Tab-separated table of C-alpha atoms and ligand atoms in Angstrom:
chain	number	residue	atom	x	y	z
A	1	UNK	CA	157.295	195.708	139.505
A	2	UNK	CA	156.095	192.904	141.887
A	3	UNK	CA	158.002	189.655	142.832
A	4	UNK	CA	155.665	187.412	140.850
A	5	UNK	CA	154.215	189.762	138.490
A	6	UNK	CA	154.043	188.318	134.968
A	7	UNK	CA	153.552	191.548	132.908
A	8	UNK	CA	155.025	195.051	133.571
A	9	UNK	CA	156.863	197.786	132.214
A	10	UNK	CA	160.223	199.114	133.405
A	11	UNK	CA	161.781	202.080	131.586
A	12	UNK	CA	160.374	201.693	128.079
A	13	UNK	CA	160.655	197.950	128.006
A	14	UNK	CA	157.718	195.715	128.358
A	15	UNK	CA	158.373	192.514	130.033
A	16	UNK	CA	156.380	189.307	130.117
A	17	UNK	CA	157.941	186.837	132.442
A	18	UNK	CA	156.833	183.264	133.334
A	19	UNK	CA	155.265	179.938	132.102
A	20	UNK	CA	152.910	180.772	129.306
A	21	UNK	CA	154.063	184.321	128.924
A	22	UNK	CA	154.270	183.951	125.215
A	23	UNK	CA	150.586	183.927	125.123
A	24	UNK	CA	150.754	187.807	124.986
A	25	UNK	CA	152.715	187.698	121.705
A	26	UNK	CA	149.788	186.995	119.359
A	27	UNK	CA	148.004	190.212	120.446
A	28	UNK	CA	151.253	192.114	120.474
A	29	UNK	CA	152.014	191.055	116.847
A	30	UNK	CA	148.398	191.827	115.712
A	31	UNK	CA	149.421	195.514	115.878
A	32	UNK	CA	152.500	195.335	113.801
A	33	UNK	CA	152.103	195.396	109.936
A	34	UNK	CA	155.210	193.059	109.353
A	35	UNK	CA	157.777	191.258	111.369
A	36	UNK	CA	160.999	189.163	110.659
A	37	UNK	CA	162.146	186.440	113.013
A	38	UNK	CA	165.821	185.917	113.579
A	39	UNK	CA	167.150	182.552	114.270
A	40	UNK	CA	170.071	180.253	114.007
A	41	UNK	CA	169.969	176.720	112.740
A	42	UNK	CA	169.215	175.417	116.209
A	43	UNK	CA	166.492	177.835	117.255
A	44	UNK	CA	164.864	177.318	113.826
A	45	UNK	CA	164.506	173.647	114.422
A	46	UNK	CA	164.038	173.726	118.262
A	47	UNK	CA	162.405	176.830	119.184
A	48	UNK	CA	160.441	178.257	115.999
A	49	UNK	CA	157.786	175.376	116.139
A	50	UNK	CA	157.230	176.180	119.802
A	51	UNK	CA	156.627	179.762	118.736
A	52	UNK	CA	154.557	178.987	115.819
A	53	UNK	CA	152.317	176.612	117.908
A	54	UNK	CA	151.474	179.640	120.210
A	55	UNK	CA	150.837	182.222	117.461
A	56	UNK	CA	147.518	182.286	115.710
A	57	UNK	CA	147.706	180.753	112.251
A	58	UNK	CA	147.152	184.127	110.300
A	59	UNK	CA	150.306	185.634	112.132
A	60	UNK	CA	153.306	184.812	109.985
A	61	UNK	CA	156.940	186.496	109.625
A	62	UNK	CA	159.815	186.129	107.257
A	63	UNK	CA	162.657	184.208	108.595
A	64	UNK	CA	166.379	185.341	108.646
A	65	UNK	CA	168.732	182.490	109.603
A	66	UNK	CA	172.405	182.979	110.815
A	67	UNK	CA	174.872	180.381	112.009
A	68	UNK	CA	174.980	179.811	115.735
A	69	UNK	CA	178.007	180.646	118.115
A	70	UNK	CA	180.002	183.489	119.271
A	71	UNK	CA	182.489	182.796	116.352
A	72	UNK	CA	179.631	184.240	114.001
A	73	UNK	CA	178.890	187.368	116.258
A	74	UNK	CA	180.655	189.559	113.901
A	75	UNK	CA	180.427	192.191	111.273
A	76	UNK	CA	179.985	189.597	108.454
A	77	UNK	CA	176.803	188.278	109.972
A	78	UNK	CA	175.580	191.763	110.227
A	79	UNK	CA	176.255	192.170	106.511
A	80	UNK	CA	174.123	189.164	106.058
A	81	UNK	CA	171.211	190.412	108.204
A	82	UNK	CA	171.281	193.883	106.715
A	83	UNK	CA	171.231	192.357	103.181
A	84	UNK	CA	168.278	190.170	104.008
A	85	UNK	CA	166.436	193.085	105.568
A	86	UNK	CA	167.054	195.136	102.511
A	87	UNK	CA	165.878	192.414	100.113
A	88	UNK	CA	162.802	192.096	102.122
A	89	UNK	CA	162.376	195.720	101.663
A	90	UNK	CA	162.009	196.019	105.580
A	91	UNK	CA	161.040	199.303	106.826
A	92	UNK	CA	161.471	201.297	109.850
A	93	UNK	CA	158.309	200.635	111.422
A	94	UNK	CA	158.685	196.771	110.852
A	95	UNK	CA	159.732	194.485	113.892
A	96	UNK	CA	162.455	192.150	114.247
A	97	UNK	CA	162.021	189.202	116.643
A	98	UNK	CA	165.225	187.872	118.078
A	99	UNK	CA	164.654	184.306	118.908
A	100	UNK	CA	167.547	182.611	120.415
A	101	UNK	CA	170.443	182.966	123.028
A	102	UNK	CA	172.925	185.777	123.726
A	103	UNK	CA	174.396	185.658	120.295
A	104	UNK	CA	170.868	186.229	118.626
A	105	UNK	CA	169.843	188.961	120.884
A	106	UNK	CA	173.333	190.728	120.782
A	107	UNK	CA	173.570	190.899	117.115
A	108	UNK	CA	169.799	190.995	116.273
A	109	UNK	CA	169.408	193.933	118.614
A	110	UNK	CA	172.599	195.734	116.946
A	111	UNK	CA	171.455	195.040	113.512
A	112	UNK	CA	167.792	196.266	114.101
A	113	UNK	CA	169.093	199.143	115.986
A	114	UNK	CA	171.402	200.488	113.023
A	115	UNK	CA	169.048	199.362	109.961
A	116	UNK	CA	167.776	202.582	108.588
A	117	UNK	CA	168.758	204.437	111.681
A	118	UNK	CA	166.712	202.006	113.865
A	119	UNK	CA	164.037	199.277	113.614
A	120	UNK	CA	162.007	198.006	116.643
A	121	UNK	CA	162.898	194.778	117.937
A	122	UNK	CA	161.772	192.302	120.751
A	123	UNK	CA	163.707	189.717	122.507
A	124	UNK	CA	162.585	186.074	122.957
A	125	UNK	CA	165.551	184.549	124.927
A	126	UNK	CA	165.450	180.750	124.542
A	127	UNK	CA	168.721	179.955	126.596
A	128	UNK	CA	168.759	180.352	130.408
A	129	UNK	CA	171.709	182.543	129.954
A	130	UNK	CA	169.773	184.687	127.780
A	131	UNK	CA	166.543	184.769	130.016
A	132	UNK	CA	168.372	185.806	133.097
A	133	UNK	CA	171.051	188.223	131.498
A	134	UNK	CA	171.716	188.898	127.798
A	135	UNK	CA	168.285	189.685	126.673
A	136	UNK	CA	167.675	192.159	129.470
A	137	UNK	CA	169.360	195.650	129.686
A	138	UNK	CA	169.831	196.812	126.125
A	139	UNK	CA	173.475	195.979	125.514
A	140	UNK	CA	173.616	195.122	121.900
A	141	UNK	CA	176.751	194.586	119.631
A	142	UNK	CA	179.246	192.258	118.126
A	143	UNK	CA	182.863	190.996	118.377
A	144	UNK	CA	185.697	192.564	116.406
A	145	UNK	CA	188.986	191.002	115.690
A	146	UNK	CA	189.881	189.216	119.047
A	147	UNK	CA	187.950	191.795	121.090
A	148	UNK	CA	184.578	190.573	122.755
A	149	UNK	CA	181.514	193.051	122.264
A	150	UNK	CA	183.840	195.718	120.885
A	151	UNK	CA	181.357	197.327	118.404
A	152	UNK	CA	177.791	197.958	119.712
A	153	UNK	CA	175.403	200.365	121.290
A	154	UNK	CA	172.937	200.432	124.313
A	155	UNK	CA	169.629	200.006	122.719
A	156	UNK	CA	166.464	198.537	124.361
A	157	UNK	CA	164.100	196.025	122.889
A	158	UNK	CA	160.471	197.041	122.859
A	159	UNK	CA	159.593	193.911	124.851
A	160	UNK	CA	161.098	190.761	126.376
A	161	UNK	CA	159.112	187.645	126.501
A	162	UNK	CA	160.988	185.072	129.076
A	163	UNK	CA	159.075	181.640	128.951
A	164	UNK	CA	160.772	178.739	130.682
A	165	UNK	CA	159.050	176.516	128.110
A	166	UNK	CA	162.415	176.962	126.120
A	167	UNK	CA	164.413	175.246	128.707
A	168	UNK	CA	163.523	171.696	127.489
A	169	UNK	CA	165.503	172.663	124.453
A	170	UNK	CA	168.802	173.131	126.061
A	171	UNK	CA	171.325	170.449	126.958
A	172	UNK	CA	172.841	170.197	130.580
A	173	UNK	CA	175.912	172.169	129.699
A	174	UNK	CA	173.928	175.171	128.380
A	175	UNK	CA	171.607	174.950	131.496
A	176	UNK	CA	174.621	174.814	133.717
A	177	UNK	CA	176.070	177.977	131.770
A	178	UNK	CA	173.080	180.076	132.713
A	179	UNK	CA	173.112	178.941	136.393
A	180	UNK	CA	176.437	180.826	136.763
A	181	UNK	CA	174.622	184.167	136.149
A	182	UNK	CA	171.912	182.996	138.605
A	183	UNK	CA	174.324	182.411	141.365
A	184	UNK	CA	176.055	185.633	140.628
A	185	UNK	CA	172.883	187.539	141.322
A	186	UNK	CA	172.514	185.583	144.724
A	187	UNK	CA	175.945	186.623	145.631
A	188	UNK	CA	175.827	190.227	144.646
A	189	UNK	CA	172.539	191.261	145.722
A	190	UNK	CA	169.782	188.810	146.531
A	191	UNK	CA	170.322	186.586	149.760
A	192	UNK	CA	166.452	185.439	149.164
A	193	UNK	CA	167.558	183.865	145.881
A	194	UNK	CA	170.356	181.990	147.805
A	195	UNK	CA	167.692	180.769	150.088
A	196	UNK	CA	165.766	179.417	147.198
A	197	UNK	CA	168.755	177.820	145.680
A	198	UNK	CA	168.905	176.290	149.151
A	199	UNK	CA	172.347	174.731	148.657
A	200	UNK	CA	171.281	172.773	145.432
A	201	UNK	CA	173.433	172.271	142.323
A	202	UNK	CA	171.943	173.195	138.993
A	203	UNK	CA	170.628	169.705	138.312
A	204	UNK	CA	168.650	169.567	141.599
A	205	UNK	CA	166.402	172.689	141.042
A	206	UNK	CA	163.443	170.646	139.631
A	207	UNK	CA	160.235	172.605	139.806
A	208	UNK	CA	161.920	175.802	140.960
A	209	UNK	CA	163.293	177.056	137.751
A	210	UNK	CA	160.455	179.299	136.947
A	211	UNK	CA	160.702	181.050	140.340
A	212	UNK	CA	164.481	181.285	140.028
A	213	UNK	CA	164.330	182.675	136.501
A	214	UNK	CA	161.600	185.282	137.742
A	215	UNK	CA	163.656	186.448	140.580
A	216	UNK	CA	166.877	186.439	138.694
A	217	UNK	CA	165.407	188.479	135.638
A	218	UNK	CA	163.922	190.979	138.043
A	219	UNK	CA	167.307	191.398	139.886
A	220	UNK	CA	168.892	192.331	136.501
A	221	UNK	CA	166.001	194.656	135.711
A	222	UNK	CA	166.339	196.241	139.016
A	223	UNK	CA	169.996	197.136	138.313
A	224	UNK	CA	169.942	198.351	134.876
A	225	UNK	CA	166.598	200.473	135.908
A	226	UNK	CA	169.175	202.340	138.185
A	227	UNK	CA	172.163	202.614	135.789
A	228	UNK	CA	171.350	201.817	132.194
A	229	UNK	CA	174.610	202.690	130.465
A	230	UNK	CA	176.819	201.320	133.223
A	231	UNK	CA	178.291	204.439	134.467
A	232	UNK	CA	178.459	202.923	138.024
A	233	UNK	CA	175.971	200.675	139.825
A	234	UNK	CA	175.487	198.346	136.907
A	235	UNK	CA	179.334	197.275	137.082
A	236	UNK	CA	178.127	194.985	139.904
A	237	UNK	CA	176.997	192.627	137.305
A	238	UNK	CA	180.596	192.255	136.233
A	239	UNK	CA	181.408	190.315	139.577
A	240	UNK	CA	183.233	187.127	138.314
A	241	UNK	CA	183.705	188.561	134.821
A	242	UNK	CA	186.929	190.279	134.794
A	243	UNK	CA	188.977	186.896	135.338
A	244	UNK	CA	185.924	184.868	133.757
A	245	UNK	CA	186.377	186.818	130.467
A	246	UNK	CA	190.190	186.173	130.328
A	247	UNK	CA	189.642	182.606	130.836
A	248	UNK	CA	186.590	182.352	128.148
A	249	UNK	CA	188.936	184.106	125.504
A	250	UNK	CA	191.964	182.093	126.439
A	251	UNK	CA	189.999	178.852	126.007
A	252	UNK	CA	188.491	179.912	122.976
A	253	UNK	CA	191.971	179.715	121.070
A	254	UNK	CA	192.227	176.019	122.284
A	255	UNK	CA	190.509	172.908	121.145
A	256	UNK	CA	188.430	172.850	124.516
A	257	UNK	CA	186.601	176.153	124.448
A	258	UNK	CA	184.484	176.455	127.640
A	259	UNK	CA	181.198	178.070	127.978
A	260	UNK	CA	180.427	181.625	129.237
A	261	UNK	CA	179.096	180.149	132.709
A	262	UNK	CA	181.967	177.903	133.241
A	263	UNK	CA	184.289	180.815	132.666
A	264	UNK	CA	182.180	183.104	134.968
A	265	UNK	CA	182.044	180.417	137.705
A	266	UNK	CA	185.775	180.165	137.759
A	267	UNK	CA	186.159	183.830	137.628
A	268	UNK	CA	183.689	184.104	140.598
A	269	UNK	CA	185.959	181.721	142.743
A	270	UNK	CA	188.967	183.978	142.094
A	271	UNK	CA	187.096	187.069	142.684
A	272	UNK	CA	185.359	185.725	145.932
A	273	UNK	CA	188.811	185.202	147.199
A	274	UNK	CA	189.900	188.721	146.251
A	275	UNK	CA	186.643	190.038	148.017
A	276	UNK	CA	187.896	188.268	151.063
A	277	UNK	CA	191.419	190.051	150.816
A	278	UNK	CA	190.125	193.468	149.675
A	279	UNK	CA	186.596	194.142	150.442
A	280	UNK	CA	185.854	192.457	153.983
A	281	UNK	CA	184.204	189.362	152.877
A	282	UNK	CA	184.248	187.123	155.867
A	283	UNK	CA	185.971	183.856	155.752
A	284	UNK	CA	182.874	181.540	156.416
A	285	UNK	CA	180.771	183.437	153.676
A	286	UNK	CA	183.799	182.969	151.205
A	287	UNK	CA	183.721	179.297	151.981
A	288	UNK	CA	179.857	178.907	151.368
A	289	UNK	CA	179.993	180.767	148.181
A	290	UNK	CA	182.761	178.798	146.739
A	291	UNK	CA	181.217	175.498	147.694
A	292	UNK	CA	177.945	176.414	146.179
A	293	UNK	CA	179.787	177.140	142.937
A	294	UNK	CA	181.635	173.854	143.002
A	295	UNK	CA	178.448	172.102	143.465
A	296	UNK	CA	177.679	172.822	139.911
A	297	UNK	CA	180.831	173.514	138.246
A	298	UNK	CA	183.935	171.335	137.951
A	299	UNK	CA	187.242	173.463	138.270
A	300	UNK	CA	188.726	174.261	135.077
A	301	UNK	CA	192.308	172.775	134.331
A	302	UNK	CA	194.962	175.331	133.467
A	303	UNK	CA	198.484	175.582	134.536
A	304	UNK	CA	200.631	178.495	136.028
A	305	UNK	CA	202.281	179.019	132.677
A	306	UNK	CA	199.138	180.531	131.436
A	307	UNK	CA	198.824	183.134	134.149
A	308	UNK	CA	200.663	185.912	132.244
A	309	UNK	CA	198.492	185.373	129.261
A	310	UNK	CA	195.283	185.533	131.489
A	311	UNK	CA	196.591	188.737	133.259
A	312	UNK	CA	197.211	190.473	129.816
A	313	UNK	CA	193.791	189.512	128.639
A	314	UNK	CA	192.207	191.002	131.803
A	315	UNK	CA	193.908	194.337	130.424
A	316	UNK	CA	191.767	194.289	127.302
A	317	UNK	CA	188.650	194.359	129.376
A	318	UNK	CA	186.264	197.486	129.074
A	319	UNK	CA	186.638	197.836	132.744
A	320	UNK	CA	190.322	198.881	132.679
A	321	UNK	CA	190.804	202.702	133.334
A	322	UNK	CA	194.400	204.136	132.955
A	323	UNK	CA	195.890	200.836	133.036
A	324	UNK	CA	194.873	199.429	136.367
A	325	UNK	CA	192.015	196.608	136.386
A	326	UNK	CA	188.846	197.655	138.356
A	327	UNK	CA	186.949	194.827	139.977
A	328	UNK	CA	183.564	194.037	141.165
A	329	UNK	CA	183.869	192.521	144.369
A	330	UNK	CA	181.659	191.483	147.183
A	331	UNK	CA	181.519	193.148	150.668
A	332	UNK	CA	179.379	190.325	152.170
A	333	UNK	CA	177.232	187.584	150.696
A	334	UNK	CA	174.312	189.469	148.987
A	335	UNK	CA	176.173	192.902	148.767
A	336	UNK	CA	178.687	193.944	146.145
A	337	UNK	CA	181.005	197.155	145.507
A	338	UNK	CA	182.429	198.280	142.231
A	339	UNK	CA	185.669	199.963	140.833
A	340	UNK	CA	188.058	198.302	143.195
A	341	UNK	CA	191.471	198.478	141.855
A	342	UNK	CA	193.280	195.253	142.123
A	343	UNK	CA	197.164	195.031	141.413
A	344	UNK	CA	198.435	192.388	138.887
A	345	UNK	CA	200.261	190.399	141.776
A	346	UNK	CA	196.808	189.900	143.532
A	347	UNK	CA	194.953	188.896	140.441
A	348	UNK	CA	197.867	186.207	139.896
A	349	UNK	CA	197.451	185.055	143.543
A	350	UNK	CA	193.847	184.478	142.918
A	351	UNK	CA	194.487	182.195	140.089
A	352	UNK	CA	197.029	180.381	142.193
A	353	UNK	CA	194.266	180.077	144.871
A	354	UNK	CA	191.692	178.719	142.182
A	355	UNK	CA	194.038	175.846	140.975
A	356	UNK	CA	195.478	175.060	144.526
A	357	UNK	CA	192.309	175.258	146.572
A	358	UNK	CA	190.686	171.799	145.608
B	401	LIG	N1	175.752	191.243	131.469
B	401	LIG	C1	176.307	192.280	132.254
B	401	LIG	C2	175.387	193.637	131.946
B	401	LIG	O1	174.362	193.498	131.180
B	401	LIG	O2	175.634	194.503	132.243
């Protein structure tokens, strides 16, 4: 896999990345006897027409529409998808095309992988977050009760098409949300990506989006290639996510939910501070990392009386082993380590740092 390669295979997955990479889709679908396109009400209006324009006229699939949003990433929506597939008489050698963001690729991958013991599926991520993270790496599943991604399986799509054409369909907040994961790759493994970002905020990236998406997608593919099932190394991708997930879950219960990226950006600030305390991240590197995050993300407002709730939410995380939370932290800017035990009082101090630091 080369830095600027548009079409390559890693593991069993074919990747098509870059401007106009969707042009490969028509030929791909000619070999499939029947396909279904999973959309939500937004991607049906904003993204399906883009896809239809690219596909030859004689290539059409049946549409399955679900409601957008994390609230709908649950077993009820799975039932609806399985019912539609059943009514369409879908067969195991048909294909599901997941056209959307992380919710669509998570639930679409899960329902396809479990329908009649497994149908083929491909991902066409339409959000920045999906393009650099959710659509890559085979994590599929749904939320269950209050637990995020509680039911699911590792199951790879046959192909992933990552075309920046869809970025035009996103609002600023959605774009910013994906940028948090891009910053994460820069901090955990990719100093070259830090150079390309060159101290810019997400709204200053301009013509470099294509390059930045390509580099981030390759970073994620490189990690999952080494550790598909998250037995070890893949955990570096969780940097910022232990505290980030707790914040995301806590705010979900309020009238002002925050995006995944906003939560991860806040989590990365706390966990950068923890990295300075625990894993040798130098102070000047910590300051640079935090100032780059602050360029794109305003600090989230929460008070110290929420800290205990946030702490117990980190305990529900799948990364907890034997009661003690294990964090992925930075050793230096561009290098991460994983499975670092962090005691509760340090987690609480990192929240203190976050709200006091500005
Ligand atoms: N989003 C983190 C992972 O796929 O492992």
